[in-house]
Coordinates of C-alpha atoms in Angstrom, one line a residue:
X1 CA 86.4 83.1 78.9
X2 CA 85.7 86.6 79.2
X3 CA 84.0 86.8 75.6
X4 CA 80.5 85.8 76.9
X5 CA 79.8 88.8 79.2
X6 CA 81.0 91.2 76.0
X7 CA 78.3 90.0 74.5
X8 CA 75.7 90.6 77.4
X9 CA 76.8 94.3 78.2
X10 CA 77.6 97.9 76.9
X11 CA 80.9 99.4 77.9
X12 CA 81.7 103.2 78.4
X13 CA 85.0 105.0 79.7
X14 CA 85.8 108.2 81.2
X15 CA 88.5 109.7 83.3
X16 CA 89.2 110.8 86.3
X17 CA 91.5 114.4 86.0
X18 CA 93.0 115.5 89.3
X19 CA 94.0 119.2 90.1
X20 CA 97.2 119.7 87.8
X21 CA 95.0 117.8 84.7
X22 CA 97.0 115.0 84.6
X23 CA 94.6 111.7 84.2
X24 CA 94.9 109.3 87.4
X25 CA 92.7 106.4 86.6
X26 CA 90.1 105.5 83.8
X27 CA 86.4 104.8 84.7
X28 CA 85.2 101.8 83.4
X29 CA 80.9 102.2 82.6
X30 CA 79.1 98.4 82.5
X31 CA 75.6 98.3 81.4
X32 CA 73.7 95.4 81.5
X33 CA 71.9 94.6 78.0
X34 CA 69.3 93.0 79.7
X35 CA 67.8 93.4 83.5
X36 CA 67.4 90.2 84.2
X37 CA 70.7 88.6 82.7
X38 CA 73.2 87.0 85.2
X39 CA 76.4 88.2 84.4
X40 CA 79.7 86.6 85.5
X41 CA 82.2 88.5 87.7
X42 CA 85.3 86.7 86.9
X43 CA 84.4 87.0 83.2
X44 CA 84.2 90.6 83.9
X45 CA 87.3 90.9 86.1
X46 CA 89.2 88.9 83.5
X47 CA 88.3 91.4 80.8
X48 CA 89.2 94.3 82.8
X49 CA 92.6 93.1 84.1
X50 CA 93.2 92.3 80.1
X51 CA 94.0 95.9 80.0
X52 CA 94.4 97.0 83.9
X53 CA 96.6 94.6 85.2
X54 CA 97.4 93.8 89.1
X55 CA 100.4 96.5 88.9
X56 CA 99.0 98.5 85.7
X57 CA 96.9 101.9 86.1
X58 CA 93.9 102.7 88.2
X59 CA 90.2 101.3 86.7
X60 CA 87.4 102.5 88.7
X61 CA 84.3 100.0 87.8
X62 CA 81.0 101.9 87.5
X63 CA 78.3 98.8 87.1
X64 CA 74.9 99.4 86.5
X65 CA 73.3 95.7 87.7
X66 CA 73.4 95.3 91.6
X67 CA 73.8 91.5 91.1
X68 CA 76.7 92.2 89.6
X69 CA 78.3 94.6 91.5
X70 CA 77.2 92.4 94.5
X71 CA 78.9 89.4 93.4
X72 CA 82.1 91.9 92.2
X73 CA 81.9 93.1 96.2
X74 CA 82.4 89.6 97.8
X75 CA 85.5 88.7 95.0
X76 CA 89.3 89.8 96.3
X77 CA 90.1 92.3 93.6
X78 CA 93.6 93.6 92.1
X79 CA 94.3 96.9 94.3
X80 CA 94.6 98.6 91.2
X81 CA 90.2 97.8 90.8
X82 CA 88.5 100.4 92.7
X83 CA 84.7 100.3 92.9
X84 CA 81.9 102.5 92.8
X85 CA 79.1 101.7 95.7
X86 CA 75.7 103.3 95.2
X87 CA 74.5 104.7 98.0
X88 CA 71.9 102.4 98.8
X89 CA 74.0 99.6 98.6
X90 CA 76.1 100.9 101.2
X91 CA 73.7 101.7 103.6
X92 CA 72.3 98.2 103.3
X93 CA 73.7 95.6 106.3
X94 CA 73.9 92.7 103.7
X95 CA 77.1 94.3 102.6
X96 CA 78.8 96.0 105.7
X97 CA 81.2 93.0 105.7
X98 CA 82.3 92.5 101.9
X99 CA 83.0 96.4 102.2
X100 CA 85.2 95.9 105.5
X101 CA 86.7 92.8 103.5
X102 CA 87.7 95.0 100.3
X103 CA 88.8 97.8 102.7
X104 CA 90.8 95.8 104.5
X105 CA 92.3 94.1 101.5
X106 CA 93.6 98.1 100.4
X107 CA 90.7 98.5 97.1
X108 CA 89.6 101.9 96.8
X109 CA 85.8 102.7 97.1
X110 CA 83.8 105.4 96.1
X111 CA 80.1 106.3 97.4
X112 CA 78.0 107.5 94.7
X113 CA 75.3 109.5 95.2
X114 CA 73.5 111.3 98.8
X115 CA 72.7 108.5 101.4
X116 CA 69.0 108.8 101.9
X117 CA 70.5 107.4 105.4
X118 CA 73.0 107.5 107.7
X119 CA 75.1 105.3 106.4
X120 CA 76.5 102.5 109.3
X121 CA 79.3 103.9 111.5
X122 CA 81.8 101.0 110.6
X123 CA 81.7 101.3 106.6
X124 CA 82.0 105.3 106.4
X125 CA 85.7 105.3 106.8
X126 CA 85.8 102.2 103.8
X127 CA 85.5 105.1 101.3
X128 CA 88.0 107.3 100.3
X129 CA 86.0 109.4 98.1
X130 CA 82.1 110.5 97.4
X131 CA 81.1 111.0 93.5
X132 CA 79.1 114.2 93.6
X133 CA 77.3 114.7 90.5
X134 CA 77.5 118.9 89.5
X135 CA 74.4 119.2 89.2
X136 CA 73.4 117.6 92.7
X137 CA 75.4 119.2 94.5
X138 CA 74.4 122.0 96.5
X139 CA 77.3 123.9 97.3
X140 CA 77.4 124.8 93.4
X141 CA 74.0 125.6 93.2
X142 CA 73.6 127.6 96.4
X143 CA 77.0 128.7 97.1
X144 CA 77.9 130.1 100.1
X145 CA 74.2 129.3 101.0
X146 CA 74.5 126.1 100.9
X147 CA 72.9 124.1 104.3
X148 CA 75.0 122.9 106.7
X149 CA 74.0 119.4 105.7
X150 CA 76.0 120.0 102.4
X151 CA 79.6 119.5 104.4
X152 CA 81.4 117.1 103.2
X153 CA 82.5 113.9 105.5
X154 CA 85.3 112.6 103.3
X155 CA 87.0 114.1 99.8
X156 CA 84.9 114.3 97.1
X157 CA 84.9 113.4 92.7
X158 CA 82.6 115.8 91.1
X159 CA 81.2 113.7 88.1
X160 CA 78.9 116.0 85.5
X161 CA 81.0 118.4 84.7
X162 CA 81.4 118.9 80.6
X163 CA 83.4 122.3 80.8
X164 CA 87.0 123.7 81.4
X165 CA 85.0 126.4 83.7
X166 CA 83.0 123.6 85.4
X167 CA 86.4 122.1 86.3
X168 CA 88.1 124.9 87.8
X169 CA 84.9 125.6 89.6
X170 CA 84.7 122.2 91.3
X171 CA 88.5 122.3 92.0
X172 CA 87.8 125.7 93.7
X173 CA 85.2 124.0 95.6
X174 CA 87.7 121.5 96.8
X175 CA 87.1 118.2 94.6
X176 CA 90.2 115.9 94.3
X177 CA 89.2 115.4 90.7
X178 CA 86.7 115.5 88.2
X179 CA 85.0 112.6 86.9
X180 CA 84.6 112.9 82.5
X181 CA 85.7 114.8 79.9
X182 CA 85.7 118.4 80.4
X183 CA 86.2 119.5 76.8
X184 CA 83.7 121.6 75.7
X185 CA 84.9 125.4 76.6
X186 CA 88.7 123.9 76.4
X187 CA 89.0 126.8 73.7
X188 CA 87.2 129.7 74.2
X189 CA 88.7 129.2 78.4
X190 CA 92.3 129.1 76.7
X191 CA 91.8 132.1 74.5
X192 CA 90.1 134.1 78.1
X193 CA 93.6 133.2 79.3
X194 CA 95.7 135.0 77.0
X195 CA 97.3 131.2 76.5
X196 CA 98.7 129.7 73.5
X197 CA 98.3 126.1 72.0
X198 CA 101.4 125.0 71.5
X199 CA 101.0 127.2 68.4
X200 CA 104.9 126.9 67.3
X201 CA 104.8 123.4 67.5
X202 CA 101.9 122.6 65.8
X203 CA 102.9 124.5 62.9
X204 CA 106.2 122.8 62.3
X205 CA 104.1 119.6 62.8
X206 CA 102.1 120.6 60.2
X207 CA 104.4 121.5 57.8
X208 CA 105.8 118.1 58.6
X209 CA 102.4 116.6 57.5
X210 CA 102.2 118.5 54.9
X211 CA 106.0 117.4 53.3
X212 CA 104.7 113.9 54.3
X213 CA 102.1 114.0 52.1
X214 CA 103.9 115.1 48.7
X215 CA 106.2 112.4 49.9
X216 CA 109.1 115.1 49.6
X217 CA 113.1 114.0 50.0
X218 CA 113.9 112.3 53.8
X219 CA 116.6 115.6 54.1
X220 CA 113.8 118.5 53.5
X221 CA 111.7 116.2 56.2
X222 CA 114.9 115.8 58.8
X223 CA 115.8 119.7 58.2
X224 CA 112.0 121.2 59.3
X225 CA 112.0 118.2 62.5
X226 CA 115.0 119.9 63.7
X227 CA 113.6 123.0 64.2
X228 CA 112.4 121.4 67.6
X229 CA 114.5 118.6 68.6
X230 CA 112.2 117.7 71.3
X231 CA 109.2 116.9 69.0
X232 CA 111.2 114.4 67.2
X233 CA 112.0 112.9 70.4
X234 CA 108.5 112.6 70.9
X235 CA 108.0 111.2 67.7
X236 CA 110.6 108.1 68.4
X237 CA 108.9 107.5 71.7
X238 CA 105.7 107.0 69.6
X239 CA 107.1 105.2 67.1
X240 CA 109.1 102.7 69.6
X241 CA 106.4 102.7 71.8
X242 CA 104.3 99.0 72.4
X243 CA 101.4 100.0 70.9
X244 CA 103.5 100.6 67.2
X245 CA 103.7 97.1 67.5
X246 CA 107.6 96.7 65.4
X247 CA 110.2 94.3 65.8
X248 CA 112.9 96.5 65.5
X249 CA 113.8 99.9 67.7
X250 CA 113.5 102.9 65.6
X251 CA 116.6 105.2 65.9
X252 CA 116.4 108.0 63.4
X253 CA 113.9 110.2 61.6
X254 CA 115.6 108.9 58.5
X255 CA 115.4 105.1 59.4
X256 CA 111.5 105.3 60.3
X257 CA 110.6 106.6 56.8
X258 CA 112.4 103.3 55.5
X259 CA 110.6 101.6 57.9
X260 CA 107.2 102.6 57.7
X261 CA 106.7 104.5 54.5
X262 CA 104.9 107.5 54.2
X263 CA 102.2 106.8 55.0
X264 CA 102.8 104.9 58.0
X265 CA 104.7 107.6 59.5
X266 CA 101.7 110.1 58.5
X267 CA 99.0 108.6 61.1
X268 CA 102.0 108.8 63.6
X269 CA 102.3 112.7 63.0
X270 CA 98.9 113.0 63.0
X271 CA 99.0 111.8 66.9
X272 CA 101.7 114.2 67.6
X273 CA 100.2 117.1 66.8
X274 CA 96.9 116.0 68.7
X275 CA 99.3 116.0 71.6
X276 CA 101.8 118.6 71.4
X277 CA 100.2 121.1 73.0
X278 CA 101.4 122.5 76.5
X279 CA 98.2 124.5 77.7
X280 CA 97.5 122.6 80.6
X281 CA 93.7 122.8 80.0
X282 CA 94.2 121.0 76.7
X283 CA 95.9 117.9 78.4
X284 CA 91.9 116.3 78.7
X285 CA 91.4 116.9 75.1
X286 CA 94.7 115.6 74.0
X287 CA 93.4 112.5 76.0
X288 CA 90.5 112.0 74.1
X289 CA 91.8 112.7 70.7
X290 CA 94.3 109.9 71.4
X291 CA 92.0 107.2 72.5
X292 CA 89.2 108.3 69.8
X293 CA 91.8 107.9 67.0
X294 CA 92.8 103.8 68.9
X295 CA 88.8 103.3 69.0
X296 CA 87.8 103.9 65.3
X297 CA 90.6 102.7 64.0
X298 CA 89.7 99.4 65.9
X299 CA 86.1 99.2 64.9
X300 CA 87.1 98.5 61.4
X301 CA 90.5 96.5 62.2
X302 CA 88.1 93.1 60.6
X303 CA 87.5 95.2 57.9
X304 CA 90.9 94.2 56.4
X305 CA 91.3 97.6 54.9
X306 CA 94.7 99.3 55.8
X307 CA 93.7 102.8 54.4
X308 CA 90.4 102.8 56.0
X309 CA 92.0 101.7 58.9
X310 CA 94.6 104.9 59.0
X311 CA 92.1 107.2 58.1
X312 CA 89.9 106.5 60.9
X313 CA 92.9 106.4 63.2
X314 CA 93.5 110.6 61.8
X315 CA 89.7 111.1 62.0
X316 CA 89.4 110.1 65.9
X317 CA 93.2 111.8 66.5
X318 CA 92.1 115.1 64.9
X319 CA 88.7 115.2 65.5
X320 CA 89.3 117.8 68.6
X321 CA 92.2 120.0 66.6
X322 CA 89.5 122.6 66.5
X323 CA 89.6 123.0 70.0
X324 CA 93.7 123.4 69.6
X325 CA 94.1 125.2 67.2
X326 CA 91.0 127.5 68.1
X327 CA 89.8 127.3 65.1
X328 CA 86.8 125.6 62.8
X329 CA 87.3 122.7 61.3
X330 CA 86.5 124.7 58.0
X331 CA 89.8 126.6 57.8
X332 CA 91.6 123.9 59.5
X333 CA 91.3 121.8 56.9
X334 CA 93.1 124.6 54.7
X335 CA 96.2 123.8 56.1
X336 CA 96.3 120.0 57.2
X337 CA 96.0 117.6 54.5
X338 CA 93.4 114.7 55.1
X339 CA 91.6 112.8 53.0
X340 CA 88.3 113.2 51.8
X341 CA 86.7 110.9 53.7
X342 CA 87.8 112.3 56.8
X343 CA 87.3 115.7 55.5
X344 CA 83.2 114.9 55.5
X345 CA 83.1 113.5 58.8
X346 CA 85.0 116.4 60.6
X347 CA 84.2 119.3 58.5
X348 CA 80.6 118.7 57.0
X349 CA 79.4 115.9 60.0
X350 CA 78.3 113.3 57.2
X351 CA 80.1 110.6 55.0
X352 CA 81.5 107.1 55.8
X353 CA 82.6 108.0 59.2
X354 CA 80.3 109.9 60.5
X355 CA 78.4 106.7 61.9
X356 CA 81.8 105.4 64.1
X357 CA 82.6 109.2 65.3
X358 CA 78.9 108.8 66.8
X359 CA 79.5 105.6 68.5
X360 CA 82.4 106.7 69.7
X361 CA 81.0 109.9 71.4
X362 CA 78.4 107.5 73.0
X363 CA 80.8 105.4 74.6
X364 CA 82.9 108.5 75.9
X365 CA 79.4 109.5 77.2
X366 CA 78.4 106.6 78.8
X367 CA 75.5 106.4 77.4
X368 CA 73.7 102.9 76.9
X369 CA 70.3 104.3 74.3
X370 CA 73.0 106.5 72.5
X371 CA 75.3 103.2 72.3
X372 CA 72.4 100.8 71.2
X373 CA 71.5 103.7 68.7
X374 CA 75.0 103.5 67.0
X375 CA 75.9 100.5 66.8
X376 CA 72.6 99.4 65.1
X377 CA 73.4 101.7 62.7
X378 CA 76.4 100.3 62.1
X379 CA 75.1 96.8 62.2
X380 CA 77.8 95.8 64.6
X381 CA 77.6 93.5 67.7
X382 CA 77.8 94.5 70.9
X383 CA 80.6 92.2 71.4
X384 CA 82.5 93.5 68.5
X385 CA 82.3 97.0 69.8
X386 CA 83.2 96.0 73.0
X387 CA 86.4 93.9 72.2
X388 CA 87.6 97.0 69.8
X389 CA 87.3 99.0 73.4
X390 CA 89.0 97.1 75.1
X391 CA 92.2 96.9 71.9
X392 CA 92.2 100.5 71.9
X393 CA 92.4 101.6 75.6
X394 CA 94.9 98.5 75.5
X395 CA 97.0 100.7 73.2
X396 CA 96.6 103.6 74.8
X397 CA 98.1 102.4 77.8
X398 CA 100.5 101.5 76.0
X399 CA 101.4 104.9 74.3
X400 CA 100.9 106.6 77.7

């Protein structure tokens, strides 16, 4: 049922990251393809709970098509479903009493943007939270100068912010969380602090990697995972994990290379060491990398390729190691054995992958030309690109 409206619109994600960078909820983006299309709610809501079900995670839906969103405002929603109100919306009467309905029901709701108006007295306290875009909001720009107009009424998400500094700066300011992915300083703010990546872990996982690849003796691999027992916990709990997708548990190092092979169990080393760091400002990135590696690899799960398929899982899951390791992908690459094809795409920004590493940024951007751009590029529907979403986040549930 729900397959129609994946046709009819584009779909983006984003967290939201609260004060200890821990990720509380996923924002779901829906862009309607076309302006005048009538899109179906319960199609919607039936896609969404696909991966957010009733007592799953948080899913904040940010829709761009009032028609929709109205129609999504008079449905009873899962109180996991929160909903993102446009100002304008709700400062309009027509929907004073779906918001009292859905307030009353227990759905959060967020105002977005500054009411041009007072908003009415009896739908103020039906919203837990504002979304103040950084670079609207006055107490950033002006500072202590900010107006006395600039208090805030209720808590407030700070969406726009692309930087480690940007974060702690909106935190400081008092935001409950930040709305995106702050990712782009995540290094050079980590190096400022004196702070390590992880850096002894990542360097037995890489030697791990590395040993996987020349496919060396099961005892040389078990002796350099011991070195730090709690990685190969981790490594089970992958492996074991929903998402892996076996029908037996896993309950040695030794029985998951006779399980999986080699080079099964490399794409599941690959995802530990995008996620072995403990610098809490890296926690956003190790986000990403993860649900980048599920994407791509999904985009090309018709493809009926198995290696293509792995080595688009490794592009997405290393694809932010730079920012880990504090280091350019150029000398990275020195150490960590990939193939060539992922070697282009991360090193050089060209080859095969390049294309689905673009259409992935543009969906973690929310951004509907950016999304039309790649994925006529690729010469694949918007359906197709949406279903592969939906599969990956699916999966990263899972994992998380």
């Amino acid at each position: 049922m729900s397959d129609a409206i994946l046709g009819q619109v584009a779909l983006g994600y984003s967290p939201f990251i609260d004060r200890n960078r821990a990720v509380t909820a996923t924002r779901l983006t829906v862009f309607p393809l076309r302006p005048d299309a009538t899109l179906d709610a319960a199609q919607l809501l039936e896609a969404v709970g696909s991966v957010w079900p009733a007592d799953g995670a948080r899913v904040s839906l940010n829709v761009a098509s009032e028609s929709l969103l109205s129609d999504l405002m008079k449905t009873e929603l899962a109180t996991n479903v929160m909903i993102e109100v446009p100002a304008f919306m709700a400062g309009d009467p027509v929907n004073v009493e779906p918001l009292l309905a859905l307030h009353k029901h227990g759905n959060v709701m967020l105002l977005k943007g500054r009411p041009l108006k007072e908003l009415p007295r009896e739908v103020l306290p039906c919203f837990k939270y504002s979304i103040i875009d950084l670079a609207d909001d006055r107490r950033a720009t002006e500072g202590p100068h900010a107006p006395a107009g600039a208090a805030r009424s209720i808590p407030h998400v700070q969406s726009g912010v692309g930087s480690v500094a940007e974060m702690e700066a909106s935190f400081n300011r008092g935001a409950a969380a930040v709305l995106g992915w702050p990712i782009d300083d995540a290094v050079s703010s980590s190096m400022a602090n004196g702070k390590k990546a992880g850096q002894t872990d990542l360097q037995v996982i890489v030697e791990l990697i590395n040993r996987v690849d020349k496919q060396e003796p099961i005892e040389k691999l078990e002796g350099t995972l011991k070195r730090d027992p709690s990685l190969a916990f981790k490594l089970m709990r992958y492996i074991n994990s929903p998402a892996f997708g076996l029908s037996v548990e896993i309950s040695s190092f030794r029985h998951a290379i006779m399980m999986l092979g080699y080079q099964r169990l490399k794409r599941w080393l690959a995802l530990l060491l995008a996620t072995a760091s403990k610098d809490t400002n890296l926690k956003p990135v190790m986000f990403a990398a993860v649900r980048r590696g599920l994407l791509m690899e999904e985009l090309v799960r018709s493809s009926g390729d198995d290696e293509m398929r792995n080595e688009m899982f490794i592009c997405g899951v290393f694809s932010l190691l730079d920012r880990m390791f504090k280091q350019p992908f150029s000398e990275l690459m020195r150490t960590i054995p990939v193939p060539q094809r992922v070697y282009q795409a991360l090193v050089d920004g060209s080859g095969p992958y390049q294309p689905y590493f673009d259409l992935v940024k543009s969906v973690e951007g929310e951004s509907l030309f950016d999304f039309k751009s790649a994925a006529d590029n690729l010469m694949m529907s918007v359906g197709e690109i949406n279903r592969a979403q939906l599969r990956a986040l699916t999966s990263a549930a899972d994992l998380d």
